[in-house]
Each structure stands twice: as C-alpha cells, then as structure tokens.
CSV table of C-alpha atoms and ligand atoms in Angstrom, one decimal:
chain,number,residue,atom,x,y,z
A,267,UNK,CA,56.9,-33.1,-4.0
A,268,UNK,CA,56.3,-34.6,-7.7
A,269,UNK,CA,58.9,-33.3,-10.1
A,270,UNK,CA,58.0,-33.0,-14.4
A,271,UNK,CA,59.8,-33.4,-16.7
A,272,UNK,CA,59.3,-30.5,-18.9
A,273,UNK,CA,62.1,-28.7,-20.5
A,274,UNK,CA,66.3,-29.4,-19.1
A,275,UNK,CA,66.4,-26.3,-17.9
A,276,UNK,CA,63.9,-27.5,-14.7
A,277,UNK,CA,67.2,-29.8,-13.5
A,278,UNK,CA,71.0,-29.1,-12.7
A,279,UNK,CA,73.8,-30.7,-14.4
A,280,UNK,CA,74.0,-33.3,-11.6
A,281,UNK,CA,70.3,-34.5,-11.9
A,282,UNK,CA,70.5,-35.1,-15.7
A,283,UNK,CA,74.1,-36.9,-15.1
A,284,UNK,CA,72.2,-39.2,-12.7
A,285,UNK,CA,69.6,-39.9,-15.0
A,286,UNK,CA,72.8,-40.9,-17.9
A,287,UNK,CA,73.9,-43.7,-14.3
A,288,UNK,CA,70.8,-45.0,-14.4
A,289,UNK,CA,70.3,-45.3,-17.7
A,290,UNK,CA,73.9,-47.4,-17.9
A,291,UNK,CA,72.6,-49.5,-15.4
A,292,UNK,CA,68.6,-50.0,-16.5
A,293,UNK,CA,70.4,-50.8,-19.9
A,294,UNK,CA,72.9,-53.5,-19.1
A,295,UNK,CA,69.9,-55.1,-16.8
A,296,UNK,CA,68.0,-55.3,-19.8
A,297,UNK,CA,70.9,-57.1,-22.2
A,298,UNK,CA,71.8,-59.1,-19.8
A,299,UNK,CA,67.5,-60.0,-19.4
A,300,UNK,CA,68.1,-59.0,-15.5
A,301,UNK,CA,64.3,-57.9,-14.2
A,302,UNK,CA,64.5,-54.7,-13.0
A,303,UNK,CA,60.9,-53.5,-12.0
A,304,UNK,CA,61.1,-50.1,-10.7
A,305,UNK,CA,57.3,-49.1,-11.9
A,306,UNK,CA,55.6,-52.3,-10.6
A,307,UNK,CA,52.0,-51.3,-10.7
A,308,UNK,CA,52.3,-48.1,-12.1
A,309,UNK,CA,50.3,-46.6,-14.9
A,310,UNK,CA,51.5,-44.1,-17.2
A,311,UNK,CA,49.3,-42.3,-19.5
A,312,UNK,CA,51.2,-41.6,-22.8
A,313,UNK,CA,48.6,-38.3,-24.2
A,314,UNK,CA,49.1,-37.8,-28.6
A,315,UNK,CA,48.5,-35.0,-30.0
A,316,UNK,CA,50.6,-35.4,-32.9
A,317,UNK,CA,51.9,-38.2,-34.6
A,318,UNK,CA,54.4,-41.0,-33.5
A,319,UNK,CA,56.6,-43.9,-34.0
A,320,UNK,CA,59.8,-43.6,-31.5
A,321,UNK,CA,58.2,-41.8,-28.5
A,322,UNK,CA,55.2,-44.4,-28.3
A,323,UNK,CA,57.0,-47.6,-28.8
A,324,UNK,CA,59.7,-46.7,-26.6
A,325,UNK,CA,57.7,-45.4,-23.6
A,326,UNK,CA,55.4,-48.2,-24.5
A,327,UNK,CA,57.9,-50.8,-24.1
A,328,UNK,CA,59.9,-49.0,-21.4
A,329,UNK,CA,56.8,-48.9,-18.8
A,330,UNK,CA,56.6,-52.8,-19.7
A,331,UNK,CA,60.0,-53.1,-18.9
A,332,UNK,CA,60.0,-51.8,-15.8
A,333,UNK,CA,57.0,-53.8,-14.4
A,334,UNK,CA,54.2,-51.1,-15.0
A,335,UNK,CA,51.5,-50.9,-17.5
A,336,UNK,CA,51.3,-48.0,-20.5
A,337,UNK,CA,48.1,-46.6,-21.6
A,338,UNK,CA,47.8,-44.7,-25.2
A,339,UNK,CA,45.4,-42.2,-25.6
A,340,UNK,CA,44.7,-39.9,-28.5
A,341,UNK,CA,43.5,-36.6,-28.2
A,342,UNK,CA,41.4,-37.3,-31.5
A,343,UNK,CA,39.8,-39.9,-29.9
A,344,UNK,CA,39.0,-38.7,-26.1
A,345,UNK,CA,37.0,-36.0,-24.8
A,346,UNK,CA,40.9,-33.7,-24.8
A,347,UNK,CA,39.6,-33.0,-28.8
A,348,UNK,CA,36.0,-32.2,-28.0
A,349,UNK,CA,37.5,-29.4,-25.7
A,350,UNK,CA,37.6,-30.8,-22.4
A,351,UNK,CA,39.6,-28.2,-20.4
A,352,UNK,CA,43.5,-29.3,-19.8
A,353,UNK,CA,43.3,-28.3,-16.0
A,354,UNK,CA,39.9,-31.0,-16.1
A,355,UNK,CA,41.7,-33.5,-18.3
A,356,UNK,CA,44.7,-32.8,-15.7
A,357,UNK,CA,43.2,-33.2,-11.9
A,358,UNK,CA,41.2,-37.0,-13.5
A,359,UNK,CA,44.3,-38.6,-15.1
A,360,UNK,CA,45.9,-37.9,-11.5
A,361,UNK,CA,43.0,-39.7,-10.0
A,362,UNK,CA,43.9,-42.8,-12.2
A,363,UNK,CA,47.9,-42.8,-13.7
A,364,UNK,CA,50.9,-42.5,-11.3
A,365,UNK,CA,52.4,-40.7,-14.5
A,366,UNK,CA,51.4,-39.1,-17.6
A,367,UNK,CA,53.5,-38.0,-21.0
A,368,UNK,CA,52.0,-35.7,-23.3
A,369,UNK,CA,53.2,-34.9,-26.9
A,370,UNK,CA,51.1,-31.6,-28.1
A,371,UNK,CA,51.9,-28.3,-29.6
A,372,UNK,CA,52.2,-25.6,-27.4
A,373,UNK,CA,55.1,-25.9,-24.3
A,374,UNK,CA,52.0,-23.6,-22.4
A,375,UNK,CA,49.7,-27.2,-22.6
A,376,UNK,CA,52.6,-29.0,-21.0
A,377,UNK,CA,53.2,-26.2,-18.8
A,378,UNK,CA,49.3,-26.0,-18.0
A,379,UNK,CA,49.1,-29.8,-17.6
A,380,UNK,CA,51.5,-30.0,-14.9
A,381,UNK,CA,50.6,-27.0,-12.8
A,382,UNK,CA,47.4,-29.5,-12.4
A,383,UNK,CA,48.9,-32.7,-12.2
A,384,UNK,CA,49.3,-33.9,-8.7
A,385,UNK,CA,51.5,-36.9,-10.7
A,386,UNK,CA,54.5,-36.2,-12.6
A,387,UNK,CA,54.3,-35.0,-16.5
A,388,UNK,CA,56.9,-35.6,-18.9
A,389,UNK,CA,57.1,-33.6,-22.3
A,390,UNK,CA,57.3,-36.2,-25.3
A,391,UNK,CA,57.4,-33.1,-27.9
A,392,UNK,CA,56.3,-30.1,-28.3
A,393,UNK,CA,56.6,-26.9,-30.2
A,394,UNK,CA,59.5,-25.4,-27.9
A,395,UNK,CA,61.3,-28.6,-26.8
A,396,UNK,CA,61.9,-32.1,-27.0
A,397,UNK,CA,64.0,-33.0,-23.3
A,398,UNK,CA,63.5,-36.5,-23.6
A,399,UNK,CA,65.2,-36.8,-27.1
A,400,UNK,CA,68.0,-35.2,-26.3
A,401,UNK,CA,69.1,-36.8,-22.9
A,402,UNK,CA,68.9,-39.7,-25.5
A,403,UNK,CA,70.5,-38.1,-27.8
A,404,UNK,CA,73.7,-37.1,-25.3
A,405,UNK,CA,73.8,-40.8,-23.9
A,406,UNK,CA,74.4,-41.7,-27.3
A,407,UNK,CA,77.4,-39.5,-27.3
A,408,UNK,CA,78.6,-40.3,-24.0
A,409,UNK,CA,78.8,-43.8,-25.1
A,410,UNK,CA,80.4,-43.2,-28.6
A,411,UNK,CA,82.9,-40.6,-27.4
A,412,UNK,CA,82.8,-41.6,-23.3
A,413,UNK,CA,81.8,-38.4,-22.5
A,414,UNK,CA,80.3,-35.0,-23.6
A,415,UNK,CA,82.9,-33.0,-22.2
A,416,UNK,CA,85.2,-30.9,-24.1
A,417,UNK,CA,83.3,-31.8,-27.5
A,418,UNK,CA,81.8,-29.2,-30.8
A,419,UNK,CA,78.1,-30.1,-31.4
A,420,UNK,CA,77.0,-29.1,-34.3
A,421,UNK,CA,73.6,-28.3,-35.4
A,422,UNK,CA,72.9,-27.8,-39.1
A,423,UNK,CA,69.0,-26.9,-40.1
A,424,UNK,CA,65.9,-25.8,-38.7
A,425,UNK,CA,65.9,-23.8,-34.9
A,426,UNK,CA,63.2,-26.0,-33.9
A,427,UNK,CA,62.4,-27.8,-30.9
A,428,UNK,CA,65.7,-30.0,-31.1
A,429,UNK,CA,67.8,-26.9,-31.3
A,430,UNK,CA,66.6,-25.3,-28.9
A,431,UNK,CA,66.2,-27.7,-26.6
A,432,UNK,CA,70.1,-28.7,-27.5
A,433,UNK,CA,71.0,-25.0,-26.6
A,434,UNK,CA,69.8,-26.3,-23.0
A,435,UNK,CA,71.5,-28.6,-23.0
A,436,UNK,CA,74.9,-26.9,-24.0
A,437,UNK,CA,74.3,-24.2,-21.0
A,438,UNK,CA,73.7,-26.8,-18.2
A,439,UNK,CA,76.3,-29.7,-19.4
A,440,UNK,CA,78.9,-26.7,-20.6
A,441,UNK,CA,79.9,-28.2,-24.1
A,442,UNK,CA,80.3,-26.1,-27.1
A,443,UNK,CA,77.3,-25.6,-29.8
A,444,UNK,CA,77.1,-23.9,-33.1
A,445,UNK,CA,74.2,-23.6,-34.7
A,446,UNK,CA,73.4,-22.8,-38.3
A,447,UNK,CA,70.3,-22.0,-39.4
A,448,UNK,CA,69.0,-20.1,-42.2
A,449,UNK,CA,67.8,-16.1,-41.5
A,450,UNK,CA,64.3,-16.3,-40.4
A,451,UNK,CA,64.4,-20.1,-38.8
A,452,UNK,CA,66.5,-19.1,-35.9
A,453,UNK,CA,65.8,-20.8,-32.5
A,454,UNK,CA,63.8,-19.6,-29.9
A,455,UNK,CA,65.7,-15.9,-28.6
A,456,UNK,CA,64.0,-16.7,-25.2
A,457,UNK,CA,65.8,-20.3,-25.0
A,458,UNK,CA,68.9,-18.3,-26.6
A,459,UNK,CA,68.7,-15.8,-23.4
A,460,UNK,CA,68.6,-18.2,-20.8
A,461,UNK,CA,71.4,-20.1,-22.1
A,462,UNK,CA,73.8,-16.9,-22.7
A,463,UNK,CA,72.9,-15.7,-19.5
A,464,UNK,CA,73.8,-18.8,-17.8
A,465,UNK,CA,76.7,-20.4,-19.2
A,466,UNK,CA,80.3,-20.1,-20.1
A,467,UNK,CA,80.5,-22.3,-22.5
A,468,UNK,CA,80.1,-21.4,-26.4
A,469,UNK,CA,76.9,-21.3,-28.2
A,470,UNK,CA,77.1,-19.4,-31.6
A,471,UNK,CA,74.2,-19.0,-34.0
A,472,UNK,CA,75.5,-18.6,-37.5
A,473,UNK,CA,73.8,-18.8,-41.3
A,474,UNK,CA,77.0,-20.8,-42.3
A,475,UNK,CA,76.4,-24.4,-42.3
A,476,UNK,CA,80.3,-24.9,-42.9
A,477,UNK,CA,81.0,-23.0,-39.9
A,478,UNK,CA,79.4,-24.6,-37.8
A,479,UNK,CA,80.4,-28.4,-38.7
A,480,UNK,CA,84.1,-27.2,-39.2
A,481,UNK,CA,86.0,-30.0,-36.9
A,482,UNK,CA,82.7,-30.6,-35.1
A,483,UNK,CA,82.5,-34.2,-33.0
A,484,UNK,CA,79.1,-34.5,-33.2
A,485,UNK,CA,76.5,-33.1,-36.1
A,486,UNK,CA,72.9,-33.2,-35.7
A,487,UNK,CA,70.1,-32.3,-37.6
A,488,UNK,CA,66.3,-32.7,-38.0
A,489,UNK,CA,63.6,-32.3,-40.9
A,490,UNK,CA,62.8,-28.9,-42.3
A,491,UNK,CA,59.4,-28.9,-41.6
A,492,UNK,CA,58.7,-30.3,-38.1
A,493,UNK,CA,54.5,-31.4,-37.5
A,494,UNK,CA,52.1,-28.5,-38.0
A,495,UNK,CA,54.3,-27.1,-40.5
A,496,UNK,CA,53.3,-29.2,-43.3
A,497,UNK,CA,51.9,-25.9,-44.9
A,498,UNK,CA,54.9,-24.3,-45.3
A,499,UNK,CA,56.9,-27.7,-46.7
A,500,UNK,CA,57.9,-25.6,-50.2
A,501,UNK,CA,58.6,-22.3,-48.8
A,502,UNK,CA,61.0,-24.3,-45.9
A,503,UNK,CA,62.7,-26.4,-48.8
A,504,UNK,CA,63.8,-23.3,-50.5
A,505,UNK,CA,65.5,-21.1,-47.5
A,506,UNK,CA,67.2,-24.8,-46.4
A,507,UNK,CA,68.7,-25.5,-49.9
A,508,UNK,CA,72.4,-24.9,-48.7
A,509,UNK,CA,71.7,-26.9,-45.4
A,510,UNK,CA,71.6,-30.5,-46.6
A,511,UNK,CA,73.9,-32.9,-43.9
A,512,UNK,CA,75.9,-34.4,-47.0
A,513,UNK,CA,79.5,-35.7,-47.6
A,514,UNK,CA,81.1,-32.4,-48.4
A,515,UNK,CA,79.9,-30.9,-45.1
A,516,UNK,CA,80.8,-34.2,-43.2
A,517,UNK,CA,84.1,-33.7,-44.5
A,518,UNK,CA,84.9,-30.5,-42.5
A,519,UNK,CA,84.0,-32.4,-39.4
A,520,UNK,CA,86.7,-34.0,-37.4
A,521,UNK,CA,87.3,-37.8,-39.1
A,522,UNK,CA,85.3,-39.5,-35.8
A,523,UNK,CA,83.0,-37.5,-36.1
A,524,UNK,CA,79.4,-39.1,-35.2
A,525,UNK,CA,75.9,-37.7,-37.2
A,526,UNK,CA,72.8,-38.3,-35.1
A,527,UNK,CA,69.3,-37.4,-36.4
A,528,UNK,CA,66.3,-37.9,-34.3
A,529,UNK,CA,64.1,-39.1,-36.8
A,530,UNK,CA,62.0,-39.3,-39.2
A,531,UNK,CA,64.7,-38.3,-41.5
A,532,UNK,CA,63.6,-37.1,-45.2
A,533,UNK,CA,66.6,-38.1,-47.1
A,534,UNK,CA,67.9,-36.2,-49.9
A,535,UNK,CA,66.2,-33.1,-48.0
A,536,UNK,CA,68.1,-32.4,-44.8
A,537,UNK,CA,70.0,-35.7,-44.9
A,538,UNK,CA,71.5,-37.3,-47.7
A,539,UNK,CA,71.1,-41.4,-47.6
A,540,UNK,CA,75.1,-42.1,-47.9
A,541,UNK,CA,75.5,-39.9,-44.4
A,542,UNK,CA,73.1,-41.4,-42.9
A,543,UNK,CA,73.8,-45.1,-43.8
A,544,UNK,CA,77.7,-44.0,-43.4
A,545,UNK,CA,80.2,-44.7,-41.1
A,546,UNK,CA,79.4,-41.7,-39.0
A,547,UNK,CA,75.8,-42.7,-38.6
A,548,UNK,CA,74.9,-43.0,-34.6
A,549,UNK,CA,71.2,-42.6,-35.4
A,550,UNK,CA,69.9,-46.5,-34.7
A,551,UNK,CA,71.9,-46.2,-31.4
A,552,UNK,CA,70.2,-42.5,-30.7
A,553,UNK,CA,66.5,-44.4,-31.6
A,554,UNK,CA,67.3,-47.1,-29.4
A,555,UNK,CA,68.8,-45.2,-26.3
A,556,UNK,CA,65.4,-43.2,-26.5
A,557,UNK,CA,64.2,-47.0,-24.5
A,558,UNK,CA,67.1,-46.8,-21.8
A,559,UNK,CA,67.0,-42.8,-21.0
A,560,UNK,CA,63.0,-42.5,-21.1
A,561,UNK,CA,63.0,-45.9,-18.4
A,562,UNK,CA,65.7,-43.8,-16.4
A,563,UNK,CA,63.4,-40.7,-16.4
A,564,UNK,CA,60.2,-42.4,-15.6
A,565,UNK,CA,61.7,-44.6,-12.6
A,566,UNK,CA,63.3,-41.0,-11.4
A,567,UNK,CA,60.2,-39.0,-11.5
A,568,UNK,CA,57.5,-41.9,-10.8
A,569,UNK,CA,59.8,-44.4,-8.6
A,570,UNK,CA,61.5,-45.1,-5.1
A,571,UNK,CA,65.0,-43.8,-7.2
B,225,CP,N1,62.2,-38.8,-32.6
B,225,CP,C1,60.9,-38.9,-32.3
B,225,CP,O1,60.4,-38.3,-31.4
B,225,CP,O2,60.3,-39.8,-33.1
B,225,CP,P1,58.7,-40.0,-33.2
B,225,CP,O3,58.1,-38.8,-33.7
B,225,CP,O4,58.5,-41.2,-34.1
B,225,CP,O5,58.2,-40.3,-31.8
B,226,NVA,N1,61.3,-31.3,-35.1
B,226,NVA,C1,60.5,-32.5,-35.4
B,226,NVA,C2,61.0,-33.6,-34.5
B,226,NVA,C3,60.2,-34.9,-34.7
B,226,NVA,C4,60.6,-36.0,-33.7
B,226,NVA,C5,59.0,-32.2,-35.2
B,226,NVA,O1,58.7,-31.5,-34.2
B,226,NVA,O2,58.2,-32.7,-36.0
C-alpha cells in the first residue's frame, strides 16, 4: 500500500529515524559523487500553490539525484486554478507521476489529494504543517549535537506551520519544546492535543520569549507573517515586537547553543542579522539538509527502500 507523507504524526519514531539513516547514507554518496539512483525512471510532480525557493530547488535537484526526472507545475498556470476538482487533478497525475508534492494552503487539499492518489503525496507546506522541513531541520541537529535526545528546543515567534509541526515532532521523538508565542498567535490547540495526549515529554506554550530560550540547545524561529498573511504584515509586527531572535535572548541559551531558521528570514524583524550570520547560525546547513532528507523521503515512499 502507498504511504504519504503528510504530517509526522502519520509515522512512529522508528520510521522517521530510518529516514535520518538514509539520509546519512544518500548524503555521504553524494560528497563522495557515488551514483545512487534509487528513483531511476520515476517522475515526481512538484504542485505550487505558493511561492518557493528551497522546497523547489531541492526536490528539483534531489529527484535528479536520485536518477528520476522532476516536473514543476503551477497551479496559476494549469487547469488546478481554473477549478479543476483536486479528486480530478488527483486520479490523472496518478495515471502519469510515480509521486507527487504539493505546497498549497489548506492541510484538507493535501489531505483530499491523497485520499485520491493511487501514488504517494508529500506535503511541501501548508497552512498546518511543514514535515518535510523539519525532518530537515532535526538532521541538522542530529548532526550538530549527534543526537536529538535529551535536548531544549526552543521556539520563539509565530505558532505557525513550523511550530506546530515541531510540536510533532517533540511528541513522537520525546525531546523537550517550549514555545513562546504572543496571545492570539498560539499554535494549532488540535496539534497541541495530540501531542499532550501522547507524549511524556515536555511541551510548554508560554508568552515569554526569555523563558523559553533559557539554557535552550536549539532556538528556532520563522517570519511573522507566513504566505497568505501578507495582509496582516503591520498588525503581526506589532504583537511580535518583544520576539525578535537577537543577542540578548541568545545569551540565555546554553553557550553551544545552535539557531536554525527555515527561511526566508526578514532580518531585523524576527531575526536580527548578527544571530543569524553568528556563531550559532545552523541555518545554511538546515537549507542544505532539506536536499539529503527530502531524497531519503522520496526513495522511502516512491522506492524499493
Ligand atoms: N523553507 C522553505 O520551505 O523555503 P521555500 O519557501 O523557499 O521553499
Ligand atoms: N511559515 C512560513 C514558512 C516558509 C517556508 C510560511 O508558511 O510562509
């Protein structure tokens, strides 16, 4: 049976840890310019409903990698924004692509996508979650730190698809996670529910920025105003004025402490430009591991692996 790749919370502990192997390995093959064509032949459809620079270029260059062939397509620009139904859209990619990746709005076009799909779908973004960044997101700390295990994540900002998608994460992988976000920003209480119910480990919502990065190993954060929020870009500045990732918060974080942003970062808003061009900064390493963990996801869902 075809497995997506929709939110973390569709795969145990153990699945995602053997995606982080395979990524290890698919990653040294490439340095070391070893061919490693799991996808020979395969098509993935990459579907854009909003704008992107990472998530194309890396699945882009991944499917090459691995020996298949990627395919853009725009929603602007195909029949998707004249109103062709998903479930249509859906059962005729199937017919063509071995794998499709959509980047939309609502997790329920995902969601709707797949249930039609007879290939697997993987979520590059949407409103509710953004999976694929943050396996990338914890390889990056698994290879700073060696492992995820036993550390405080901080995240300082919006409750937007990162966070709450990070609050996944913390309930399967069991680390700790304090989030602060401003009253009225808060993540998603549904995400916030699942997690609770199923974990031990600590996830605590707070207002307090300084709470939350107090002797923290890792510090994320993400802009204020994520896509289809441009609207509300003044409004967002003001109730995120005390939440800027800057060297007086850094400095209540343990001294190895390691910042990762997903990008695109506004700097002087949510990031100032000495963090994230400090010493701390693990975000070109968080970009480029998008590459390794995406190629590990696709051969896993769309492969013999
Ligand atoms: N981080 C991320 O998903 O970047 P893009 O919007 O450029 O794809
Ligand atoms: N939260 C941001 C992430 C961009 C990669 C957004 O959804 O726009």
């Amino acid at each position: 049976m075809k497995r997506d790749f929709l939110a973390l919370s569709q795969f145990t502990k153990a699945e995602l840890d053997a995606i982080f192997a395979l990524t290890r390995e698919l990653k040294e093959k490439q340095k070391k310019e070893v061919e490693h064509h799991l996808l020979r032949g395969k098509t993935l459809a990459m579907i854009f409903e909003k704008s992107s620079t990472r998530t194309r270029v890396s699945f882009e260059v991944g499917m090459y990698q691995l020996g298949g062939h990627p395919l853009f397509i725009s929603t602007r620009d195909s029949q998707m924004g004249r109103g062709e139904p998903i479930k249509d859209t859906a059962r005729v990619m199937s017919r063509y692509c071995d794998g499709v990746m959509i980047r939309t709005y609502g997790q329920e076009i995902v969601e709707e996508f797949a249930r039609y799909s007879a290939v697997p779908v993987i979520n590059g973004l949407t409103d509710l979650h953004h999976p694929c960044q943050i396996m990338a997101d914890l390889f990056t700390v698994i290879e700073h730190r060696g492992s995820y295990e036993g550390l405080k994540i901080a995240w300082v900002g919006d409750g937007n698809n990162m966070a709450n998608t990070w609050i996944e994460a913390a309930a399967i992988f069991g680390f700790d996670l304090t989030l602060a976000c401003p009253k009225g920003y808060e993540p998603d209480a549904r995400v916030m529910e699942w997690a609770l119910e199923r974990t031990t480990s600590k996830i605590v919502l707070t207002d307090d920025p300084q709470e939350a990065v107090k002797y923290a190993d890792v510090i994320n954060t993400d802009v204020w105003a994520s896509m289809g929020q441009e609207a509300e870009q003044k409004e967002r500045e003001k109730a995120f004025a005390g939440y800027q990732l800057n060297e007086a918060l850094l400095d209540l974080a343990r001294g190895n402490c390691i910042v990762l942003h997903c990008l695109p970062a506004h700097r002087g808003e949510e990031i100032t430009d000495d963090v994230i061009e400090g010493p701390h900064s693990a975000v070109w390493d968080e970009a480029e591991n998008r590459l390794h963990v995406q190629k590990a996801i696709m051969a896993t869902l769309m492969g013999a692996r």
